[in-house]
CSV table of C-alpha atoms and ligand atoms in Angstrom, one decimal:
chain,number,residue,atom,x,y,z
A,1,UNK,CA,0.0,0.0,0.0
A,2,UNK,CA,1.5,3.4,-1.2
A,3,UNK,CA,1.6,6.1,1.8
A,4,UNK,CA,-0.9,8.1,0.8
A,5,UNK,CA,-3.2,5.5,0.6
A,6,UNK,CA,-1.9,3.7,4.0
A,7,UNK,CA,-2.8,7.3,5.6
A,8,UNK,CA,-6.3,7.8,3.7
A,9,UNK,CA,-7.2,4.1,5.4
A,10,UNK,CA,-6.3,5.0,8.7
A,11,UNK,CA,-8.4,7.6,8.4
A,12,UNK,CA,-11.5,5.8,6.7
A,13,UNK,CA,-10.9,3.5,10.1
A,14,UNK,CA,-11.0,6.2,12.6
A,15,UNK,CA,-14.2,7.3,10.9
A,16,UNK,CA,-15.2,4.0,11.1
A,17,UNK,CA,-15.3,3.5,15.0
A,18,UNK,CA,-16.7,7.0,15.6
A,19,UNK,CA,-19.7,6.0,13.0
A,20,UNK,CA,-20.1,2.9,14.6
A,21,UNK,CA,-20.7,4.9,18.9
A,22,UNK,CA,-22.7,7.6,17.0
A,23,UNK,CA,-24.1,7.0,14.1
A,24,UNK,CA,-26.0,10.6,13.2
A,25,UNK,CA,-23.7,11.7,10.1
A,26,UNK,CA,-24.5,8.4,8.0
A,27,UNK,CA,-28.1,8.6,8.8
A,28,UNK,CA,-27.7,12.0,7.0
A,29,UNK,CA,-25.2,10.6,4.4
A,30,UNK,CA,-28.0,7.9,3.5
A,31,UNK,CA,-30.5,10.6,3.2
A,32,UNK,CA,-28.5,12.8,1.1
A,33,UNK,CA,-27.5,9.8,-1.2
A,34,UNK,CA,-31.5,9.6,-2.1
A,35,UNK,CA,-32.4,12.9,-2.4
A,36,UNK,CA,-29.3,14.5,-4.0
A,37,UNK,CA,-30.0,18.2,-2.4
A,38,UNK,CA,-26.6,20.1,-3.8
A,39,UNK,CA,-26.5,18.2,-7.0
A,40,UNK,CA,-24.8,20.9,-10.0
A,41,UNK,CA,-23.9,22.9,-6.6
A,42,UNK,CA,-20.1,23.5,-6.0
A,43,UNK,CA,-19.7,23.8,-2.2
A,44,UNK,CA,-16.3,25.4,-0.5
A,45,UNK,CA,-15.4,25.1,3.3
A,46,UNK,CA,-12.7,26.5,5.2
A,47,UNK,CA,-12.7,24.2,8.3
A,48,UNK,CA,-10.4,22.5,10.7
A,49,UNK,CA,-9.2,19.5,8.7
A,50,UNK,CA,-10.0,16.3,11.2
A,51,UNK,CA,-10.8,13.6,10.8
A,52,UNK,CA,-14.4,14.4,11.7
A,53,UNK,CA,-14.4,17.1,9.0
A,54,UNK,CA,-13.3,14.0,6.6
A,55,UNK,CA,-16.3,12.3,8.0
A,56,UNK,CA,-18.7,15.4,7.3
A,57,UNK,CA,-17.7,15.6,3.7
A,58,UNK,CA,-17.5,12.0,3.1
A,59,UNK,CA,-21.1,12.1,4.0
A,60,UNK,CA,-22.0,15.6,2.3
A,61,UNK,CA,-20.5,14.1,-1.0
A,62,UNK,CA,-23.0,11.7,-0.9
A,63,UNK,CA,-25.8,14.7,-2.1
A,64,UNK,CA,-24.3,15.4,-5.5
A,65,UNK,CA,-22.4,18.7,-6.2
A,66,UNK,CA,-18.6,19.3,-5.8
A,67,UNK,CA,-17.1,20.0,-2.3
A,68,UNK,CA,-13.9,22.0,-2.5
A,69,UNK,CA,-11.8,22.4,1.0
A,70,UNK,CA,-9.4,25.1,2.7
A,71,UNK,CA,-7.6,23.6,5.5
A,72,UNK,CA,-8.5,26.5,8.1
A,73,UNK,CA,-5.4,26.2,10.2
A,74,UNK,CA,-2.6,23.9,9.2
A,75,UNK,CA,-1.3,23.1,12.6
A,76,UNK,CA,-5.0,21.7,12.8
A,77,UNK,CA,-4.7,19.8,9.6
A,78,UNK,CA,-4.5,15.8,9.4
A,79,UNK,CA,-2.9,14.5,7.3
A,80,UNK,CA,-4.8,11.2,7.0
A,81,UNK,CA,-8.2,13.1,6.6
A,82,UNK,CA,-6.3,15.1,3.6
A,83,UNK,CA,-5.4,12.1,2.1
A,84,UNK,CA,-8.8,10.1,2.4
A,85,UNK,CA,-10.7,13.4,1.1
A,86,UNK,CA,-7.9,13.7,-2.0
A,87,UNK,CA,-8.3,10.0,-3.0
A,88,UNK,CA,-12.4,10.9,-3.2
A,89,UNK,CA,-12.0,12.7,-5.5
A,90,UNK,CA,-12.3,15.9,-3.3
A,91,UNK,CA,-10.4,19.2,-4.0
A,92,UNK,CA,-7.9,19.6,-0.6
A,93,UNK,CA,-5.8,23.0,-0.5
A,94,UNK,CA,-3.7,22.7,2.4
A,95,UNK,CA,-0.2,24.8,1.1
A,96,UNK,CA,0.8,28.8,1.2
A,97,UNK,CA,-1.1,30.9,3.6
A,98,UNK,CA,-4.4,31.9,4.5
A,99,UNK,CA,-5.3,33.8,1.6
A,100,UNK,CA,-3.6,31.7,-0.8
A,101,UNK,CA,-5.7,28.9,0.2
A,102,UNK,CA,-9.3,30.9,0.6
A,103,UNK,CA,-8.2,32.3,-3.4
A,104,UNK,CA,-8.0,28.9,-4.5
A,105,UNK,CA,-11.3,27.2,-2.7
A,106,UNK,CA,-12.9,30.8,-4.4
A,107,UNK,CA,-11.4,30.1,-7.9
A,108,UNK,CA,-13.9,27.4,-7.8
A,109,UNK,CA,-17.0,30.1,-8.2
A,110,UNK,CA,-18.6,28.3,-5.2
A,111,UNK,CA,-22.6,28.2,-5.0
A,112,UNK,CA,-22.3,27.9,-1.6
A,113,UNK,CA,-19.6,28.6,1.5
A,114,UNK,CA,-19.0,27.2,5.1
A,115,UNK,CA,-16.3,28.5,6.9
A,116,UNK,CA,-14.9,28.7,10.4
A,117,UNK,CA,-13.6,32.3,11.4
A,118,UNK,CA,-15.7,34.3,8.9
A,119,UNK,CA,-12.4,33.7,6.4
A,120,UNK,CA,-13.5,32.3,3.4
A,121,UNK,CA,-16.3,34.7,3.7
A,122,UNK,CA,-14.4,37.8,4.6
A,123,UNK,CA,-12.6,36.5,1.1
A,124,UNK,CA,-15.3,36.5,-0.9
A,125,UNK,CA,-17.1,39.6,0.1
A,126,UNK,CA,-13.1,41.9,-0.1
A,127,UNK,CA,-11.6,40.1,-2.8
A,128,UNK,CA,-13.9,38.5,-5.2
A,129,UNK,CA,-16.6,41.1,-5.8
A,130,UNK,CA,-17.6,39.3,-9.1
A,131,UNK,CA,-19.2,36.0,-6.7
A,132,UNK,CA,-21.7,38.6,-4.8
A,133,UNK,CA,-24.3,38.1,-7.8
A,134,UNK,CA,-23.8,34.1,-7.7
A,135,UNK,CA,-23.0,33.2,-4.1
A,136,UNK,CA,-26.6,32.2,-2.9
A,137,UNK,CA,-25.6,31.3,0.7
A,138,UNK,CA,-22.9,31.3,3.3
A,139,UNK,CA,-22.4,29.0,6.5
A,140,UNK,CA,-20.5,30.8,9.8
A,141,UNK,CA,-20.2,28.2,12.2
A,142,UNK,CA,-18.2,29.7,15.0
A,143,UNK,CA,-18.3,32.2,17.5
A,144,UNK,CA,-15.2,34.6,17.0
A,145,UNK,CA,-16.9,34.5,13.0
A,146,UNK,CA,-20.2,35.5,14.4
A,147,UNK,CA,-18.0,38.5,15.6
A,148,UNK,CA,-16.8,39.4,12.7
A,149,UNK,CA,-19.3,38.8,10.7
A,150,UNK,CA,-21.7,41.6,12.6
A,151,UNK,CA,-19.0,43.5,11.7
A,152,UNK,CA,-20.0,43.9,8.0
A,153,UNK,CA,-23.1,46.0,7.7
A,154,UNK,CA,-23.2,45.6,3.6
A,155,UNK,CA,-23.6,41.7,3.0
A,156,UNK,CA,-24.7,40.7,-0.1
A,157,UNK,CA,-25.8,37.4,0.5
A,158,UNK,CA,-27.4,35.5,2.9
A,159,UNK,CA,-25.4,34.0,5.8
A,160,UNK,CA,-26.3,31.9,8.4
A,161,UNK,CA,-24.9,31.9,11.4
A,162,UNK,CA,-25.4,28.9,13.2
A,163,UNK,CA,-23.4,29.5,16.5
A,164,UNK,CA,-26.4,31.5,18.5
A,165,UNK,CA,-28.9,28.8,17.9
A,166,UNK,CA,-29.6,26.7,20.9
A,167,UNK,CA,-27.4,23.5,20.2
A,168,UNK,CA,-24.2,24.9,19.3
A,169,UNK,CA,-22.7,26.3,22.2
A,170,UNK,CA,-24.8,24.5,24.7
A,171,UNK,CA,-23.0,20.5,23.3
A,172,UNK,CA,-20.0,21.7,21.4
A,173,UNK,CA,-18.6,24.6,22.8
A,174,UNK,CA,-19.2,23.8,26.6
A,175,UNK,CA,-19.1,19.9,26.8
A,176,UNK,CA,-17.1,19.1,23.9
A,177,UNK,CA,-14.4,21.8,24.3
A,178,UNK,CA,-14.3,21.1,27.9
A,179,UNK,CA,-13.9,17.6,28.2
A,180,UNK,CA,-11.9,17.6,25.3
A,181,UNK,CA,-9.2,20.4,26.5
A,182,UNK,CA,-8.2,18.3,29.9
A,183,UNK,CA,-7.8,15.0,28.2
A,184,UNK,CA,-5.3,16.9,25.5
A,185,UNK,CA,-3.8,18.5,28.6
A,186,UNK,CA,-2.9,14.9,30.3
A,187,UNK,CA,-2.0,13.3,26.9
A,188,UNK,CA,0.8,16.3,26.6
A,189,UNK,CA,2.1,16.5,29.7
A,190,UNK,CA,0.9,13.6,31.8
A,191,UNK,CA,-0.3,15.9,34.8
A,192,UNK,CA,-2.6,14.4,37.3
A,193,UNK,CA,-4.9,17.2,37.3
A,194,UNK,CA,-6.5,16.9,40.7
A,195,UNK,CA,-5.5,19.5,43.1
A,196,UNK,CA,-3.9,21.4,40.6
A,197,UNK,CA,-4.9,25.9,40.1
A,198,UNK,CA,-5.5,26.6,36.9
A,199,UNK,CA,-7.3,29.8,35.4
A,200,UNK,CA,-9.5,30.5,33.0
A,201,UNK,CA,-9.9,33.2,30.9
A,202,UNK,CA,-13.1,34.6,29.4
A,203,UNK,CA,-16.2,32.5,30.6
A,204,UNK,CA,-18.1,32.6,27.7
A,205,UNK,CA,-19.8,28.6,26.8
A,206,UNK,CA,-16.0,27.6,26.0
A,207,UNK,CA,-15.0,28.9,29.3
A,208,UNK,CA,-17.6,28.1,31.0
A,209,UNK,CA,-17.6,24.2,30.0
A,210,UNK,CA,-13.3,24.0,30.7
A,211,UNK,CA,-13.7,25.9,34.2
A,212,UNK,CA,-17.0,23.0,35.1
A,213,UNK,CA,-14.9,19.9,33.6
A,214,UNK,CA,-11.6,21.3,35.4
A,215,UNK,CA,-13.9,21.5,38.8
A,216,UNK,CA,-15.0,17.8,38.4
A,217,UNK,CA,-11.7,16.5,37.9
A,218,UNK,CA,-10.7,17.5,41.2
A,219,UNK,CA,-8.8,21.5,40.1
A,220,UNK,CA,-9.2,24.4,41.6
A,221,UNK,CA,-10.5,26.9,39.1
A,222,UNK,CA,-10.5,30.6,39.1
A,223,UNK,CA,-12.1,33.0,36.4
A,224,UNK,CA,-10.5,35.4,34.5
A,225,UNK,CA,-13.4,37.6,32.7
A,226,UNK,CA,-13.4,41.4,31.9
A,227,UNK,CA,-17.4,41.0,31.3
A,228,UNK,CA,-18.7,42.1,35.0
A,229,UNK,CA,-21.8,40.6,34.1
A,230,UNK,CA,-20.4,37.3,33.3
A,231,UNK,CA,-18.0,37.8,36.0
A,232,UNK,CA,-21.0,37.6,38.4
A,233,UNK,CA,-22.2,34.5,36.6
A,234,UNK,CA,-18.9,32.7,37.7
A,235,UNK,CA,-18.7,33.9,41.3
A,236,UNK,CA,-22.0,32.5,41.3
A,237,UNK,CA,-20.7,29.5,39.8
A,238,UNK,CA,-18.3,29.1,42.8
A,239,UNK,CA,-15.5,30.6,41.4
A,240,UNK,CA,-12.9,33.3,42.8
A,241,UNK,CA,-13.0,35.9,39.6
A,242,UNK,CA,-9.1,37.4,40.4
A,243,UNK,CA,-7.4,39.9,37.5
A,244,UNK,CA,-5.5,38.4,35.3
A,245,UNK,CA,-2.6,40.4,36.6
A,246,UNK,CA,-3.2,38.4,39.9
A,247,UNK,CA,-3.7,35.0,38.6
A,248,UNK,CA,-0.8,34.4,36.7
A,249,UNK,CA,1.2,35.0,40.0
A,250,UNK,CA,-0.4,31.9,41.6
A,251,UNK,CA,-2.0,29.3,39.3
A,252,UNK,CA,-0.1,26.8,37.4
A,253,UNK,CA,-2.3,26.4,34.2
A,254,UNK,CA,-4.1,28.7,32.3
A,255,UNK,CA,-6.2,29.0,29.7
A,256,UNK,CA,-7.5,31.3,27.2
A,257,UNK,CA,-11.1,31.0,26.1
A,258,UNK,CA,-11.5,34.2,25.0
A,259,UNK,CA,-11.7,34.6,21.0
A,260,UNK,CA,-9.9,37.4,21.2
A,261,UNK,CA,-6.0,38.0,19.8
A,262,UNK,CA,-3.5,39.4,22.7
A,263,UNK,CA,-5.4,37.9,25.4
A,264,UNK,CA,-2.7,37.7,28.2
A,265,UNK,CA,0.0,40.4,27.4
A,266,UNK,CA,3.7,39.8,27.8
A,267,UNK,CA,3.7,42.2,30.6
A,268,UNK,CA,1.6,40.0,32.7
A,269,UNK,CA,3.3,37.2,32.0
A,270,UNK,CA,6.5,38.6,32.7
A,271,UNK,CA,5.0,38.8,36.4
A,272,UNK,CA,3.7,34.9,36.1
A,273,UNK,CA,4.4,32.0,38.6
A,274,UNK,CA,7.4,30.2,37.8
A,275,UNK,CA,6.7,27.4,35.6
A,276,UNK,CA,3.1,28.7,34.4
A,277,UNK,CA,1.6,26.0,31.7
A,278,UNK,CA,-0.6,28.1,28.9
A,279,UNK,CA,-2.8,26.6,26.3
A,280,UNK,CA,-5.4,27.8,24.6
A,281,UNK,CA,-8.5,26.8,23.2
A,282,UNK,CA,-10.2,29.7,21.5
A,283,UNK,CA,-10.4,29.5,17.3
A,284,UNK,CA,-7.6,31.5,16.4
A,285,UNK,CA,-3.8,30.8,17.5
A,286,UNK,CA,-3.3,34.0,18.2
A,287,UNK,CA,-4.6,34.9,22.1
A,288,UNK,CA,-1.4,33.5,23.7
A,289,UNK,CA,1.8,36.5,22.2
A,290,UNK,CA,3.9,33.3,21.0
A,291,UNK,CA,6.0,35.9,19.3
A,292,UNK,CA,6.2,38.0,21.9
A,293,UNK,CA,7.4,35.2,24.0
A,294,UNK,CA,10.0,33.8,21.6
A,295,UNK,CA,11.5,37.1,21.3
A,296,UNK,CA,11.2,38.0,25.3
A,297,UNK,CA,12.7,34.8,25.9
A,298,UNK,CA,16.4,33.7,27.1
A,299,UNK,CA,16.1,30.1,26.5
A,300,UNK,CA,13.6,28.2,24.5
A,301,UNK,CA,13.5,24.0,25.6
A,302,UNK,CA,11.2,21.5,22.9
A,303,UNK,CA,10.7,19.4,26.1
A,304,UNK,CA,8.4,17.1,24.2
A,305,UNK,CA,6.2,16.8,21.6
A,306,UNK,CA,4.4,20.3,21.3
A,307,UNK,CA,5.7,21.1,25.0
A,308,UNK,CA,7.9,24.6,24.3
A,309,UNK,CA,9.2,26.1,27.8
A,310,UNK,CA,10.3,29.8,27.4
A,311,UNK,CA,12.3,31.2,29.9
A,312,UNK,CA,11.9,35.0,30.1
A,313,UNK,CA,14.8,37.3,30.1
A,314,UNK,CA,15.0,37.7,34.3
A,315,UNK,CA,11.4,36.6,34.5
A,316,UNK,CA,9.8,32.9,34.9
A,317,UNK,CA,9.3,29.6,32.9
A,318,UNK,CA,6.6,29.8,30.5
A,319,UNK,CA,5.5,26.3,29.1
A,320,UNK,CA,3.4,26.5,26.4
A,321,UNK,CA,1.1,23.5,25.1
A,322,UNK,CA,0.3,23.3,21.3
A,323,UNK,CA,2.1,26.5,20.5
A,324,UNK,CA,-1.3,28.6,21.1
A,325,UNK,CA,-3.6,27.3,18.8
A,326,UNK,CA,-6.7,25.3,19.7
A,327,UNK,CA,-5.2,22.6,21.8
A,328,UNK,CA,-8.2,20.4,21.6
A,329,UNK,CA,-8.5,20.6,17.7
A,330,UNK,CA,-4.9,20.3,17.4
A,331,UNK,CA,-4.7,16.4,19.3
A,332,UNK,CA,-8.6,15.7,17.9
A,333,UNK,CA,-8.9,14.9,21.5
A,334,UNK,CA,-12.5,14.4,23.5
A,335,UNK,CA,-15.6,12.9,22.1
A,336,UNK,CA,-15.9,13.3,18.8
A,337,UNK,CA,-20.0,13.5,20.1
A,338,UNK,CA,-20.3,17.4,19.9
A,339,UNK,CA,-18.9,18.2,16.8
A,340,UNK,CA,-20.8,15.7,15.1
A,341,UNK,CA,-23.6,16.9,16.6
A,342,UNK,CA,-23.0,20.7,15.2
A,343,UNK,CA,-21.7,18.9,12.0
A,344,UNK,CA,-25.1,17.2,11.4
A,345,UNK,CA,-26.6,20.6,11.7
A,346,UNK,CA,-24.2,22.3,8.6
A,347,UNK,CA,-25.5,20.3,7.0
A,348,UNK,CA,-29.0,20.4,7.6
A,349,UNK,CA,-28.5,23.9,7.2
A,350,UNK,CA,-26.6,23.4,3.7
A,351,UNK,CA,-29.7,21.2,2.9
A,352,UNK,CA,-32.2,24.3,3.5
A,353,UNK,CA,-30.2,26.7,2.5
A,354,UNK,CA,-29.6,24.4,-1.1
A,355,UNK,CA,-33.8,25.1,-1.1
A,356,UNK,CA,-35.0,28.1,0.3
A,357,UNK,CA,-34.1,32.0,-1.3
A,358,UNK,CA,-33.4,33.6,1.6
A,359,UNK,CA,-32.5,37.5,1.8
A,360,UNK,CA,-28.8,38.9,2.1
A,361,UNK,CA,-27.8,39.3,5.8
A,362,UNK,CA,-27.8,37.3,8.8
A,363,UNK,CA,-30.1,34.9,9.9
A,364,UNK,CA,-29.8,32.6,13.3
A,365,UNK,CA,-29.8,28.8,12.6
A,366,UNK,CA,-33.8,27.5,12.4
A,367,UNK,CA,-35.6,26.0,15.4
A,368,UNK,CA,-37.2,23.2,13.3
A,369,UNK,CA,-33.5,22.3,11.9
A,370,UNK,CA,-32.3,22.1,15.7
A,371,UNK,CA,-35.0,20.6,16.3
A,372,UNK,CA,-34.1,18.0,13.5
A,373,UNK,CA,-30.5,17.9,14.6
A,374,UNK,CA,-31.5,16.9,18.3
A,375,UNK,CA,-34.1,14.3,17.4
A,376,UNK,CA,-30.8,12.1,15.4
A,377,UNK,CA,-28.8,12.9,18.1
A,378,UNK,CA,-31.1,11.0,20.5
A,379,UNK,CA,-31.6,8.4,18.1
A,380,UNK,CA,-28.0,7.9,17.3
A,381,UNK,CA,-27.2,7.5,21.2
A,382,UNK,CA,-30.5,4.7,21.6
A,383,UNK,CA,-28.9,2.6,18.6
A,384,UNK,CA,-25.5,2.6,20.8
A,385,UNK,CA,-26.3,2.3,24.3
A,386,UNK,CA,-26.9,5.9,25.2
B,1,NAD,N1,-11.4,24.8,20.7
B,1,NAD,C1,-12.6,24.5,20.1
B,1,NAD,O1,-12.9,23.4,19.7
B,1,NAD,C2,-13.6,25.6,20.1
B,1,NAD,C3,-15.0,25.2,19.9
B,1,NAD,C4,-16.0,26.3,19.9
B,1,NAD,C5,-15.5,27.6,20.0
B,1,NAD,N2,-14.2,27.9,20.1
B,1,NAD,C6,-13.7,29.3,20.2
B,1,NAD,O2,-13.5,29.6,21.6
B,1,NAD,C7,-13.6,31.0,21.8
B,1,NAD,C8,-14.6,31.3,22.9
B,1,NAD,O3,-15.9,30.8,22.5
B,1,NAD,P1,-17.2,31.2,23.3
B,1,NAD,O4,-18.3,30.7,22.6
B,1,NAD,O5,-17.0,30.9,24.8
B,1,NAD,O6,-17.1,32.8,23.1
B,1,NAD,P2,-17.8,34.1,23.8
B,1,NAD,O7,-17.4,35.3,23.0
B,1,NAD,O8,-19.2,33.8,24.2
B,1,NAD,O9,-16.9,34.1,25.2
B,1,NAD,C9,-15.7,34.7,25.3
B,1,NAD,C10,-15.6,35.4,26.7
B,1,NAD,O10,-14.3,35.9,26.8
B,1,NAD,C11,-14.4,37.2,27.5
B,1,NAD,N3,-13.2,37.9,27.2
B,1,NAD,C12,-12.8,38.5,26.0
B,1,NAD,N4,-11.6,39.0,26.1
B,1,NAD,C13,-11.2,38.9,27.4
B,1,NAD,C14,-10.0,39.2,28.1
B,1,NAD,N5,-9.0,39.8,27.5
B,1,NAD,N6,-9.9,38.8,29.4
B,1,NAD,C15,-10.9,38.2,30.0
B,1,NAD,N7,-12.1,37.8,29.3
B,1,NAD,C16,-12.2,38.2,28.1
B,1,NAD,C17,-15.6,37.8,26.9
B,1,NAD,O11,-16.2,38.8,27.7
B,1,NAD,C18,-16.6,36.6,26.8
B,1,NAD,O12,-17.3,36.4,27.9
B,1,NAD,C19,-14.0,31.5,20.4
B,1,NAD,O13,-12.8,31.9,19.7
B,1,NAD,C20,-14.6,30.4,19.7
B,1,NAD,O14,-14.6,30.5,18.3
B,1,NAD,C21,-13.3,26.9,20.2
């Protein structure tokens, strides 16, 4: 067996025993095998490449059209996934930067778009004003894209943004993200977490869900959130709500939830606890000043596999976990349950959208499709013991 198909079969395995604990993607696949919804429809996604974004478009394929892909972050990319997805049949741009790769899913003249991060869309709308008359619908499916997306005032097609529904950031971002970030944790670094003080920074659902799964495995979690409001949330929560300026001088872990770039400046860090571990698991890889601390730094260790300890010039040990970006996306660790879940919902929502003329503009995911989503969901878990 050449390489590249040794790699594309360990991913068609993987995909294998996650469809065979939760089976809600094939149930879909099936369905859009009969009823062809995107057929003479080209599709383009800028998403995380795992090996559960294989299994979405494995299953999406199934409706007709042509699916083209962006890897969204290449520290987030599998290989194996690319591999299986290539010998589909399905276009895979994974090289150059960010733009490079969002100018060649466009050069495709794409019907339709899903994208993590408002990129592929941000792409579109600056740089290939010629698609505004064609593109008929656009798929946001995170939180920091939501963001930027309200950003736009002008937007000449319709997007759907299917972060603020109700499933979305109740499963994924809370339960998935949270189980999954302390399990990627221990397989880095082989802490025993128990007893251990970590922060948390920003306590929106990602937040929220890290600080409650960090509680239950035995940690001692304080909250790190400049929204007074949601600051009050976590003190009611149980959980001191310090500065960040006082945190770093007496946890040992923290982590950034926040979605927004610079989220812990140099400054406080050069005030941080010896041996601080950071990680973070907001979308972009840019909250944690990795720069900032190569350049501040005396002495940089690899002192294992995506384990970097900085020491600061007269200031602490910094180690950093997964070199800022998403740590949970980066090790596919945790259930694979959540995503799924959302998954199932692009693309019920590339199914509606593929049938309904909407208006340019944002609209919130559908009840009824949630409603849809949730239903599989429950009947995925009674076919497998849940
Ligand atoms: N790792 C994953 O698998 C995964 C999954 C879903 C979402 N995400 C990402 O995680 C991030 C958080 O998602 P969310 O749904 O919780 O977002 P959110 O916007 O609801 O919550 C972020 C919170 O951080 C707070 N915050 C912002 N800047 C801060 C700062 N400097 N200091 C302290 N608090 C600050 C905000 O007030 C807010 O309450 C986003 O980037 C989202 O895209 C990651």
């Amino acid at each position: 067996m050449s390489s590249t198909e040794d790699r594309a079969f360990k991913a068609e395995r993987e995909i294998g025993r996650i469809n065979a604990f939760f089976p809600i993607l094939p149930t879909l696949g099936n369905r859009w095998a009969a009823s062809r919804p995107w057929q003479g429809s080209t599709i383009a996604l800028n998403m995380h490449l795992t090996t559960l974004t294989g299994a979405l478009v494995r299953e999406l394929s199934l409706g007709g059209g042509t699916f083209i892909v962006s890897a969204a972050n290449r520290a987030t990319t599998d290989p194996n996934t690319v591999a299986m997805l290539r010998s589909a049949g399905i276009e895979v741009y994974t090289g150059g930067d960010d733009a490079d790769r969002h100018q060649q899913a466009l050069s495709h003249n794409p019907d339709f778009l899903i994208d993590v991060g408002f990129e592929l869309i941000a792409a579109a709308l600056d740089r290939r004003p010629d698609l505004h008359g064609t593109l008929r619908a656009a798929i946001e499916i995170t939180r920091s894209g939501v963001v930027r997306l309200r950003e736009r005032s002008d937007l000449p097609f319709p997007v759907v943004n299917l972060n603020d529904g109700r499933l979305k950031t109740a499963v994924e971002n809370r339960h998935g993200v949270g189980e999954a970030i302390w399990q990627a944790v221990q397989r880095l670094t082989g802490v025993h977490l128990s007893g251990r003080r970590v922060a948390v920074v920003g306590y929106g659902p990602v937040g929220t869900g890290i600080a409650a799964y960090a509680r239950a495995a035995g940690m001692n979690v304080e909250v790190v959130e400049r929204d007074p409001v949601k600051r009050l949330l976590a003190h009611y929560d149980g959980f001191p709500t310090p500065s960040l300026e006082d945190a770093v001088q007496r946890v040992g872990i923290l982590v950034t939830a926040t979605g927004r770039s610079g989220a812990v400046t140099m400054e406080q860090l050069g005030r941080a606890r010896d041996g601080l571990v950071l990680l973070n698991a907001g979308h972009g890889g840019d909250e944690l000043d990795i720069k900032g601390l190569r350049q501040g730094s005396a002495q940089v260790d690899h002192v294992a596999d995506r384990v970097v300890r900085y020491r600061l010039h007269g200031g602490p040990r910094i180690t950093v976990l997964g070199d800022g970006h998403p740590l949970n996306i980066v090790l596919n660790s945790g259930s694979p349950e959540p995503v799924l879940l959302h998954f199932a919902l692009v693309g019920l929502a590339l199914d509606w959208v593929a049938h309904t003329e909407l208006s340019p503009g944002e609209s919130v995911v559908p009840a009824a499709l949630e409603d849809q989503a949730a239903s599989l969901a429950l009947q995925a878990l009674e076919q497998c013991g849940g």
